[in-house]
Short mmCIF file of C-alpha atoms and ligand atoms in Angstrom, two decimals:
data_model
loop_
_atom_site.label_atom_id
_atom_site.label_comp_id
_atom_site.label_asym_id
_atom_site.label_seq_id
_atom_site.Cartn_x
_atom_site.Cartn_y
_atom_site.Cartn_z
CA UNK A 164 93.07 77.09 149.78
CA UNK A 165 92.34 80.01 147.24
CA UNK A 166 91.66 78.32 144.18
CA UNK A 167 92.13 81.47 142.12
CA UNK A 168 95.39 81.70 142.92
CA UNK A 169 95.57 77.75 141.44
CA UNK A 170 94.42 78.72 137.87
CA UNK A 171 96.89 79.60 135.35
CA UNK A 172 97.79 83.33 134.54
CA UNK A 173 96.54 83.11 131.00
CA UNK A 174 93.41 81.45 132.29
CA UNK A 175 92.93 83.97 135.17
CA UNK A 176 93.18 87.08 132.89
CA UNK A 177 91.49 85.35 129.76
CA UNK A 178 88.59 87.76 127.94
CA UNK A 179 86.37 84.76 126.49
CA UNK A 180 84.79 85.69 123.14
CA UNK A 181 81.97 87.07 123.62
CA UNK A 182 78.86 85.03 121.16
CA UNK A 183 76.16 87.12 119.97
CA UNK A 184 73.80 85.80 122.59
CA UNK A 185 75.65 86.82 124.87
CA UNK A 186 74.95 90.42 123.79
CA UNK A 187 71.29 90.19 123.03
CA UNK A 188 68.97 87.46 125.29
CA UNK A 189 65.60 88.14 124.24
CA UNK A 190 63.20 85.79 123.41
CA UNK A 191 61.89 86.99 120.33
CA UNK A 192 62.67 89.44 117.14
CA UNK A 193 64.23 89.51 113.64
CA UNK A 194 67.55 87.81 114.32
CA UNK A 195 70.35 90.01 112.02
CA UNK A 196 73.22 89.70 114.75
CA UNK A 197 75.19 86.24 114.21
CA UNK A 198 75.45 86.07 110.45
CA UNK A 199 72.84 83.08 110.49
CA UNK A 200 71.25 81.78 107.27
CA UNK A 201 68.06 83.46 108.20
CA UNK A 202 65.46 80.48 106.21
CA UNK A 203 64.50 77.85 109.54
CA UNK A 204 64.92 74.41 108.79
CA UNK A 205 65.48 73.61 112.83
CA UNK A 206 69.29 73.64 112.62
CA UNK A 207 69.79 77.29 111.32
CA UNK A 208 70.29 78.83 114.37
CA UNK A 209 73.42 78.73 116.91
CA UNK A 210 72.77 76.91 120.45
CA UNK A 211 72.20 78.44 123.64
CA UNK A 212 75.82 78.63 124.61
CA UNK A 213 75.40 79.12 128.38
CA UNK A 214 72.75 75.90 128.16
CA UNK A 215 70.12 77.27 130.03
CA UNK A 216 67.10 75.08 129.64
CA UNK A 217 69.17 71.84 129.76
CA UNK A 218 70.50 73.09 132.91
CA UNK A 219 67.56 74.17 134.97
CA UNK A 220 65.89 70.45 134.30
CA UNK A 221 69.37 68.83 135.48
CA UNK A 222 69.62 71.30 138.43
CA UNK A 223 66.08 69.88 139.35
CA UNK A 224 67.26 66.04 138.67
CA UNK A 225 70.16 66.36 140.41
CA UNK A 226 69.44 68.94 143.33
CA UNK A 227 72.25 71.06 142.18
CA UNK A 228 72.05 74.92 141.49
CA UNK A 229 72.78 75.50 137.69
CA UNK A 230 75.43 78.34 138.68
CA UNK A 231 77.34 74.72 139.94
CA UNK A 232 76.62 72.84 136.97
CA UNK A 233 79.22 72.76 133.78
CA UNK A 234 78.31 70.66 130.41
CA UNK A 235 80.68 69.31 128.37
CA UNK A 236 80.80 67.06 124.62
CA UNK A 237 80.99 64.07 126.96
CA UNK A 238 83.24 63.47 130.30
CA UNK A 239 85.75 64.18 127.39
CA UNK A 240 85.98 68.13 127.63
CA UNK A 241 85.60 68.87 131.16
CA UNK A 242 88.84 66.05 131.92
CA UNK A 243 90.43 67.85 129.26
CA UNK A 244 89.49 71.49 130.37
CA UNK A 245 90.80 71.08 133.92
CA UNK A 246 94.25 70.08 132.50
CA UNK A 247 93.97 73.62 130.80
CA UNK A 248 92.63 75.62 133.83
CA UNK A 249 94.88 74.45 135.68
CA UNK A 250 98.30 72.86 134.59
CA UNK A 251 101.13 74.71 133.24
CA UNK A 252 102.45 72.66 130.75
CA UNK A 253 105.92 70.91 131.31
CA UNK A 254 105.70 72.58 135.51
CA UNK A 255 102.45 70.96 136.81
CA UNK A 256 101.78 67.58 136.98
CA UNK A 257 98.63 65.21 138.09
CA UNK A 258 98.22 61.95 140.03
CA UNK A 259 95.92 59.12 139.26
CA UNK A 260 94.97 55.66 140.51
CA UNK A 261 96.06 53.20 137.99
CA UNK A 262 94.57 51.26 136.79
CA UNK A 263 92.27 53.74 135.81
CA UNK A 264 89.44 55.49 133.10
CA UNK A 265 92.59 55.59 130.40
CA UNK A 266 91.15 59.08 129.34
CA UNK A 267 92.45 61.11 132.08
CA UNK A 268 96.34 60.36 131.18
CA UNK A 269 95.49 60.97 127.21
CA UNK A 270 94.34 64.43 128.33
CA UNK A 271 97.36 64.92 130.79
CA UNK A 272 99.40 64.07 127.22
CA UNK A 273 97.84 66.00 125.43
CA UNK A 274 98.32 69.19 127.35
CA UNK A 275 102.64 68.17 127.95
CA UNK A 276 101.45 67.67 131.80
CA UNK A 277 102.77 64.94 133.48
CA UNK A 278 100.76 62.22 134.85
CA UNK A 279 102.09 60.23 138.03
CA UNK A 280 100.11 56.92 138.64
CA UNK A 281 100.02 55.01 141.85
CA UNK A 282 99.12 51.64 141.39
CA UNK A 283 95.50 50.26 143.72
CA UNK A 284 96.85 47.89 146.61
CA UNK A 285 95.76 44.13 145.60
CA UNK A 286 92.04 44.05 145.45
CA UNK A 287 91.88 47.38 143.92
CA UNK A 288 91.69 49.29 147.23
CA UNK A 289 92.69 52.98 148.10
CA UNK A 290 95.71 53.88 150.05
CA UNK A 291 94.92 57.51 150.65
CA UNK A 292 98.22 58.20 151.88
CA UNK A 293 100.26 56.52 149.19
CA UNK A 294 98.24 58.77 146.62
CA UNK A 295 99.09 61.74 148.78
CA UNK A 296 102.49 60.88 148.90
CA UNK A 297 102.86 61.03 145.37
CA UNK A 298 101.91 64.71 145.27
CA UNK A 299 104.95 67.74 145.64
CA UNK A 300 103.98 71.29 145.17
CA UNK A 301 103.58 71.21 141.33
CA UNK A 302 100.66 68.70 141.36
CA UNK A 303 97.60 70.40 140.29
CA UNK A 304 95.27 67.82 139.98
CA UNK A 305 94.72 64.36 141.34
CA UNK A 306 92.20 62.00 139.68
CA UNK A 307 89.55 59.74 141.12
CA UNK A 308 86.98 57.33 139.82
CA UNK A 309 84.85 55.36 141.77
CA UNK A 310 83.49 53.02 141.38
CA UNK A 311 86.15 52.87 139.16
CA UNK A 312 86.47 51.73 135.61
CA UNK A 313 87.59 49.01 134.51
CA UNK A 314 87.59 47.62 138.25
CA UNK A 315 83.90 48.26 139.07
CA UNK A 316 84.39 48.79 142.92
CA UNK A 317 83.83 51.95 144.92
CA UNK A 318 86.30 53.52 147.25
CA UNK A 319 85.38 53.93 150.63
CA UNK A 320 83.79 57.38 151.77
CA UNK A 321 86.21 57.60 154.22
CA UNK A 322 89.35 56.92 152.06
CA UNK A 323 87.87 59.53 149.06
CA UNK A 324 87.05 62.65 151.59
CA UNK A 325 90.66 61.96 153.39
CA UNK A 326 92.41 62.84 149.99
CA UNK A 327 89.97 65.60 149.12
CA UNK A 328 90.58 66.99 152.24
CA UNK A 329 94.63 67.23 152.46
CA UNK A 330 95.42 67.52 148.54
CA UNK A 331 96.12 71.11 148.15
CA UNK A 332 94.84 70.98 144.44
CA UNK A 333 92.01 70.14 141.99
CA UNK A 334 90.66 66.67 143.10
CA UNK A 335 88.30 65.39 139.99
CA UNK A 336 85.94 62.64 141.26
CA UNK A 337 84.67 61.24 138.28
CA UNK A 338 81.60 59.07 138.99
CA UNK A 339 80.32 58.23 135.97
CA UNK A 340 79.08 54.62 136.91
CA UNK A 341 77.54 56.09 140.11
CA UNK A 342 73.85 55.38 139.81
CA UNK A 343 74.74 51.75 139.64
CA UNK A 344 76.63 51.82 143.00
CA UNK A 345 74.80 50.74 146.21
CA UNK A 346 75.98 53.71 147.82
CA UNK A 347 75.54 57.39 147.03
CA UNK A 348 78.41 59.64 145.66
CA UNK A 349 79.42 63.05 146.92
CA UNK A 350 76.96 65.51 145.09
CA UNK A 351 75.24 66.23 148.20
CA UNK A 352 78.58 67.29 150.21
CA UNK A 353 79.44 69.18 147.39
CA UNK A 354 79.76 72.74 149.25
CA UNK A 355 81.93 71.08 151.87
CA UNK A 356 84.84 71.03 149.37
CA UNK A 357 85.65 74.03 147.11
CA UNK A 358 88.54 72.09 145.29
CA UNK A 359 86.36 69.51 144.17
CA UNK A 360 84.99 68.84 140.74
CA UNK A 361 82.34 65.86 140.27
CA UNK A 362 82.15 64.22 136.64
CA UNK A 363 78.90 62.52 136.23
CA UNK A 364 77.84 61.57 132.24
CA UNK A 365 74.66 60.38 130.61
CA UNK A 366 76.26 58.40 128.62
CA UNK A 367 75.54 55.24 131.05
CA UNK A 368 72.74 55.07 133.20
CA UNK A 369 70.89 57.32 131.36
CA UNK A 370 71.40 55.94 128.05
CA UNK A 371 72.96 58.73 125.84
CA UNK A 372 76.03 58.08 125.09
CA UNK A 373 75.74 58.97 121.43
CA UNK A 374 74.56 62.45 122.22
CA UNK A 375 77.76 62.82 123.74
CA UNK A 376 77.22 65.33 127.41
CA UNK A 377 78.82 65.19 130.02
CA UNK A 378 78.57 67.17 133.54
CA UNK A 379 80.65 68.64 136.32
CA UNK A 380 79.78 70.12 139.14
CA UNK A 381 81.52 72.43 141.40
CA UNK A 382 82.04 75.55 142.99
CA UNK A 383 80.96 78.41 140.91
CA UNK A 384 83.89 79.61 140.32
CA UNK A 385 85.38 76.49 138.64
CA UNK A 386 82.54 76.21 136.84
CA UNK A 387 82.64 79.78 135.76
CA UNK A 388 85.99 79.36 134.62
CA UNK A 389 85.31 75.85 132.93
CA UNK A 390 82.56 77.89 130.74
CA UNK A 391 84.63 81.03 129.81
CA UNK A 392 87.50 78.47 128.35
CA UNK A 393 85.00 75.69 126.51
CA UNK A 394 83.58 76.24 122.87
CA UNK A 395 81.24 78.97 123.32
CA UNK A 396 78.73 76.83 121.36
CA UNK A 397 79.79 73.11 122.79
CA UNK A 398 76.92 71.49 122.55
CA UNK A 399 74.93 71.61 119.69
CA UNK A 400 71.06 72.44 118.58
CA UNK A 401 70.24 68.82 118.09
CA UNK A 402 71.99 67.19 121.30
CA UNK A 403 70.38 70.23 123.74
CA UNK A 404 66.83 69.55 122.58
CA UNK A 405 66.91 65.90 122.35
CA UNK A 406 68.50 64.93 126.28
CA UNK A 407 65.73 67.45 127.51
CA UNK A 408 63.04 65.28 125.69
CA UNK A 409 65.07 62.16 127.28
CA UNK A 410 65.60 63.91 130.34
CA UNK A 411 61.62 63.58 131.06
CA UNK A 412 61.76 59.72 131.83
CA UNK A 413 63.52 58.22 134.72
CA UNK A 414 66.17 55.95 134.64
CA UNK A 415 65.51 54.50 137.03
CA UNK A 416 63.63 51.12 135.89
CA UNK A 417 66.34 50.44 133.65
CA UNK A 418 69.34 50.87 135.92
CA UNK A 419 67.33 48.65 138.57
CA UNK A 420 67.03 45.86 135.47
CA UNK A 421 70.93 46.87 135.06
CA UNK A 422 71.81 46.14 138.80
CA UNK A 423 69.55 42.48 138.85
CA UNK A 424 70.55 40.96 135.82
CA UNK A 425 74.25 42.25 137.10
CA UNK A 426 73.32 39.56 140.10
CA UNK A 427 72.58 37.54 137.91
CA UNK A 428 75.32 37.32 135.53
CA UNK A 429 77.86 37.34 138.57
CA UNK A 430 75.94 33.97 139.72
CA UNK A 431 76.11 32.31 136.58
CA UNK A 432 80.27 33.25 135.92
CA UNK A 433 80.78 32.12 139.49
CA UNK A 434 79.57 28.34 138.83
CA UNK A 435 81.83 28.57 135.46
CA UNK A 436 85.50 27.02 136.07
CA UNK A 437 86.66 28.92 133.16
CA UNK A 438 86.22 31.68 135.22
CA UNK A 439 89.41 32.21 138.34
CA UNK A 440 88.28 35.46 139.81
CA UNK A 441 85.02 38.01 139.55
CA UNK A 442 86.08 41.26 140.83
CA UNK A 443 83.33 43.07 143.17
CA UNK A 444 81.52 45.63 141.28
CA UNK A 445 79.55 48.80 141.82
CA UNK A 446 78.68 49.37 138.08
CA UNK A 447 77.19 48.28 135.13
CA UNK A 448 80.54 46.04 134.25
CA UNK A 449 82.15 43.14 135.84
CA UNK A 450 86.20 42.35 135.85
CA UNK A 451 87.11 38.92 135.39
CA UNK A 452 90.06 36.95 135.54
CA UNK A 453 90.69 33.61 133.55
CA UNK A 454 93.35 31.87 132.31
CA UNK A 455 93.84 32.34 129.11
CA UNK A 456 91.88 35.93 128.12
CA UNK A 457 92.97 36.08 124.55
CA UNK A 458 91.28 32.68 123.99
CA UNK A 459 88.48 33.37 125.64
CA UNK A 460 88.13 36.53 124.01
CA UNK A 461 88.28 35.10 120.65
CA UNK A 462 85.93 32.09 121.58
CA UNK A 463 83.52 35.07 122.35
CA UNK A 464 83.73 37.14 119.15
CA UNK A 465 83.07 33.93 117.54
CA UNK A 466 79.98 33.93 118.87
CA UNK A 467 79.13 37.27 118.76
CA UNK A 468 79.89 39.00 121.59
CA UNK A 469 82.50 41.59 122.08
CA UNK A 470 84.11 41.71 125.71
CA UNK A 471 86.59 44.36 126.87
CA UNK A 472 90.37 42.91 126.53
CA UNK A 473 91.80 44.52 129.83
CA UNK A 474 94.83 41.85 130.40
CA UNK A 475 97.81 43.41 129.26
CA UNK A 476 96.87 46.55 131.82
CA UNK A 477 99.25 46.48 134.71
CA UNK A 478 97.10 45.19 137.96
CA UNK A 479 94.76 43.57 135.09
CA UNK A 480 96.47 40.73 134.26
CA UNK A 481 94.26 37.79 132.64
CA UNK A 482 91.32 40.59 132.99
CA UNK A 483 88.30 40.91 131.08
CA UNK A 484 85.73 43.40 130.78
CA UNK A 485 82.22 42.35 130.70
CA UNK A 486 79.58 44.86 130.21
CA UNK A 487 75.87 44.09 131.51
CA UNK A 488 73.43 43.94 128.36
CA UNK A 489 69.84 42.71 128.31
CA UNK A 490 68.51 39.80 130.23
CA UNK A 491 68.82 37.61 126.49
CA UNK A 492 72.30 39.11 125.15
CA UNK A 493 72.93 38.15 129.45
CA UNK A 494 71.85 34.82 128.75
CA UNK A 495 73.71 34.14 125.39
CA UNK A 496 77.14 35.49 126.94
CA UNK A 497 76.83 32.64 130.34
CA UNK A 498 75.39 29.84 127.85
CA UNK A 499 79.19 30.98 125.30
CA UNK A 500 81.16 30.73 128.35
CA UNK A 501 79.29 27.19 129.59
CA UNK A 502 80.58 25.56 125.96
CA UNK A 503 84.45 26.80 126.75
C1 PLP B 665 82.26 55.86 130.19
C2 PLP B 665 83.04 56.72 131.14
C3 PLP B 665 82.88 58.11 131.11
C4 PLP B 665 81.93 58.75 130.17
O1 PLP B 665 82.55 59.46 129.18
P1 PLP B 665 81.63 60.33 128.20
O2 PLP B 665 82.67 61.13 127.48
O3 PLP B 665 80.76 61.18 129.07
O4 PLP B 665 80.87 59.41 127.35
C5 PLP B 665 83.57 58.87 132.03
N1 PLP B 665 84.37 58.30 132.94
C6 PLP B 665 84.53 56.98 132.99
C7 PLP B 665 85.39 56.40 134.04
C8 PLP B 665 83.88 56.15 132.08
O5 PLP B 665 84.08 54.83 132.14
#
């Protein structure tokens, strides 16, 4: 598969404006090239564009090379940057799992693409083949999430690297929950596949979701092109320096807190008969059925607490969406649902 020949004309041929940065990348001097108010309160100056610094410390966390590593304002602009790379608006079209992130067919909408969604078999499994089949010659990209949001379960290995494999397009695995899953993701075999782009955020485990970045990872070339189409300044002064002070503590005490008071919680809704079915779950959420959701989500905002109203998705019916907090906001949510 030459994924070249997959990108749009207009994308192929694009000449990306060209920042003054990009013309000049020393360190230090007088600064008269970007039309910059020249008196430094912090913020005076335009970002790094290309992200270097951020990069090289997420190339080390993750074990990726930075010429593999796009950043985006959030999962947001690489989901909606693929749809522009690669989709000819009102020709191509994209496949999804449904029921799904609900960003992916917003993009698809946004860019006139059209978005084909195969409903998860009961239980929320993967039928590779049934996603295949709903692929022609005009899909460009086909969208993954696992585990997947808002059903918290992974797909199996096997099941994810069969469609990668025989989809003759884009595959976007986004695995934004993956550091809560008890298995690993695909990072590692990311050479293996040159159509596939990874979305990871640090938004969740890693606790930023108000700085708002967002990474994919791919073959250079998608990542090249990813770059050359984004805002040349897309993430700002502020939002680069502070996730590289964040960046210097792990996550990793906090997502293990995450994944044992997830235990927990799943205990304490089982023994609650206001509660029909717990959906397994690989992330920092649980989906759970009950009779009457609306009630039950109103009973809840009563007290407080503000659950995720998922039951009027198709495949979601009677769902909510519970979100793992601290061990007390863990305890006030089981001792709500015991009063029901
Ligand atoms: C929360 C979430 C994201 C993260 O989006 P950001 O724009 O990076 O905050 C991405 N994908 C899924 C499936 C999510 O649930």
């Amino acid at each position: 598969m030459d994924i070249r020949e997959l990108l749009r004309e207009n994308i192929r041929t694009l000449a990306p404006y060209s920042t003054a940065r990009d013309e000049y990348q020393g360190e230090l001097g007088i600064y008269l090239d970007a039309n910059e108010n020249p008196y430094d309160n912090n913020y005076n100056r335009y970002p790094d564009p290309h992200q270097k610094n951020l990069k090289r410390r997420l190339a080390e966390i993750k074990g990726v090379p930075v010429e593999k590593i796009f950043i985006g304002n959030g999962s947001d602009e690489p989901i909606d940057l693929v749809f522009r790379l690669f989709c000819e608006p009102r020709r191509h079209n994209a496949v999804s799992i449904a029921p799904t992130y609900g960003m992916y067919k917003v993009a698809a909408a946004i860019n006139d693409v059209q978005m084909r969604e195969v409903q998860l078999e009961p239980g929320f499994t993967l039928d590779a083949e049934k996603l295949l089949a709903a692929t022609d010659e005009n899909t460009r990209l086909l969208f993954l999430c696992s585990p997947n949001n808002p059903s918290g379960n992974c797909f199996p290995k096997k099941e994810i690297e069969k469609v990668i494999r025989r989809f003759n397009g884009i595959v976007i695995l986004d695995e934004a929950y993956i550091d809560f899953a008890g298995q690993p993701g695909f990072l590692s075999e990311l050479d293996e596949y040159p159509n596939l782009v990874i979305l990871q955020t640090l938004s969740k485990a890693w606790g930023m979701a108000g700085l708002r970045l967002g990474l994919a990872f791919a073959q250079p070339l998608i990542v090249d092109t990813l770059s050359r189409v984004k805002y040349p300044y897309n993430i700002n002064v502020v939002t680069q320096k502070i996730v590289l002070e964040q960046l210097r503590r792990s996550p990793d005490a906090q997502i293990a807190e995450i994944v044992s008071e997830r235990g927990r919680v799943l205990e304490g809704l089982a023994k609650n008969p206001v509660i029909r079915k717990i959906h397994p779950t690989d992330a920092n959420f649980v989906l759970v059925e009950v009779d009457e959701p609306r009630t039950i989500y109103d009973r809840l905002i009563g007290a407080g607490i503000i659950v995720r109203d998922r039951s009027r998705i198709k495949g979601c019916e009677g769902c909510l969406r519970i979100t793992i907090g601290t061990p007390e906001e863990n305890d006030r949510l089981l001792e709500t649902l015991k009063k029901l």
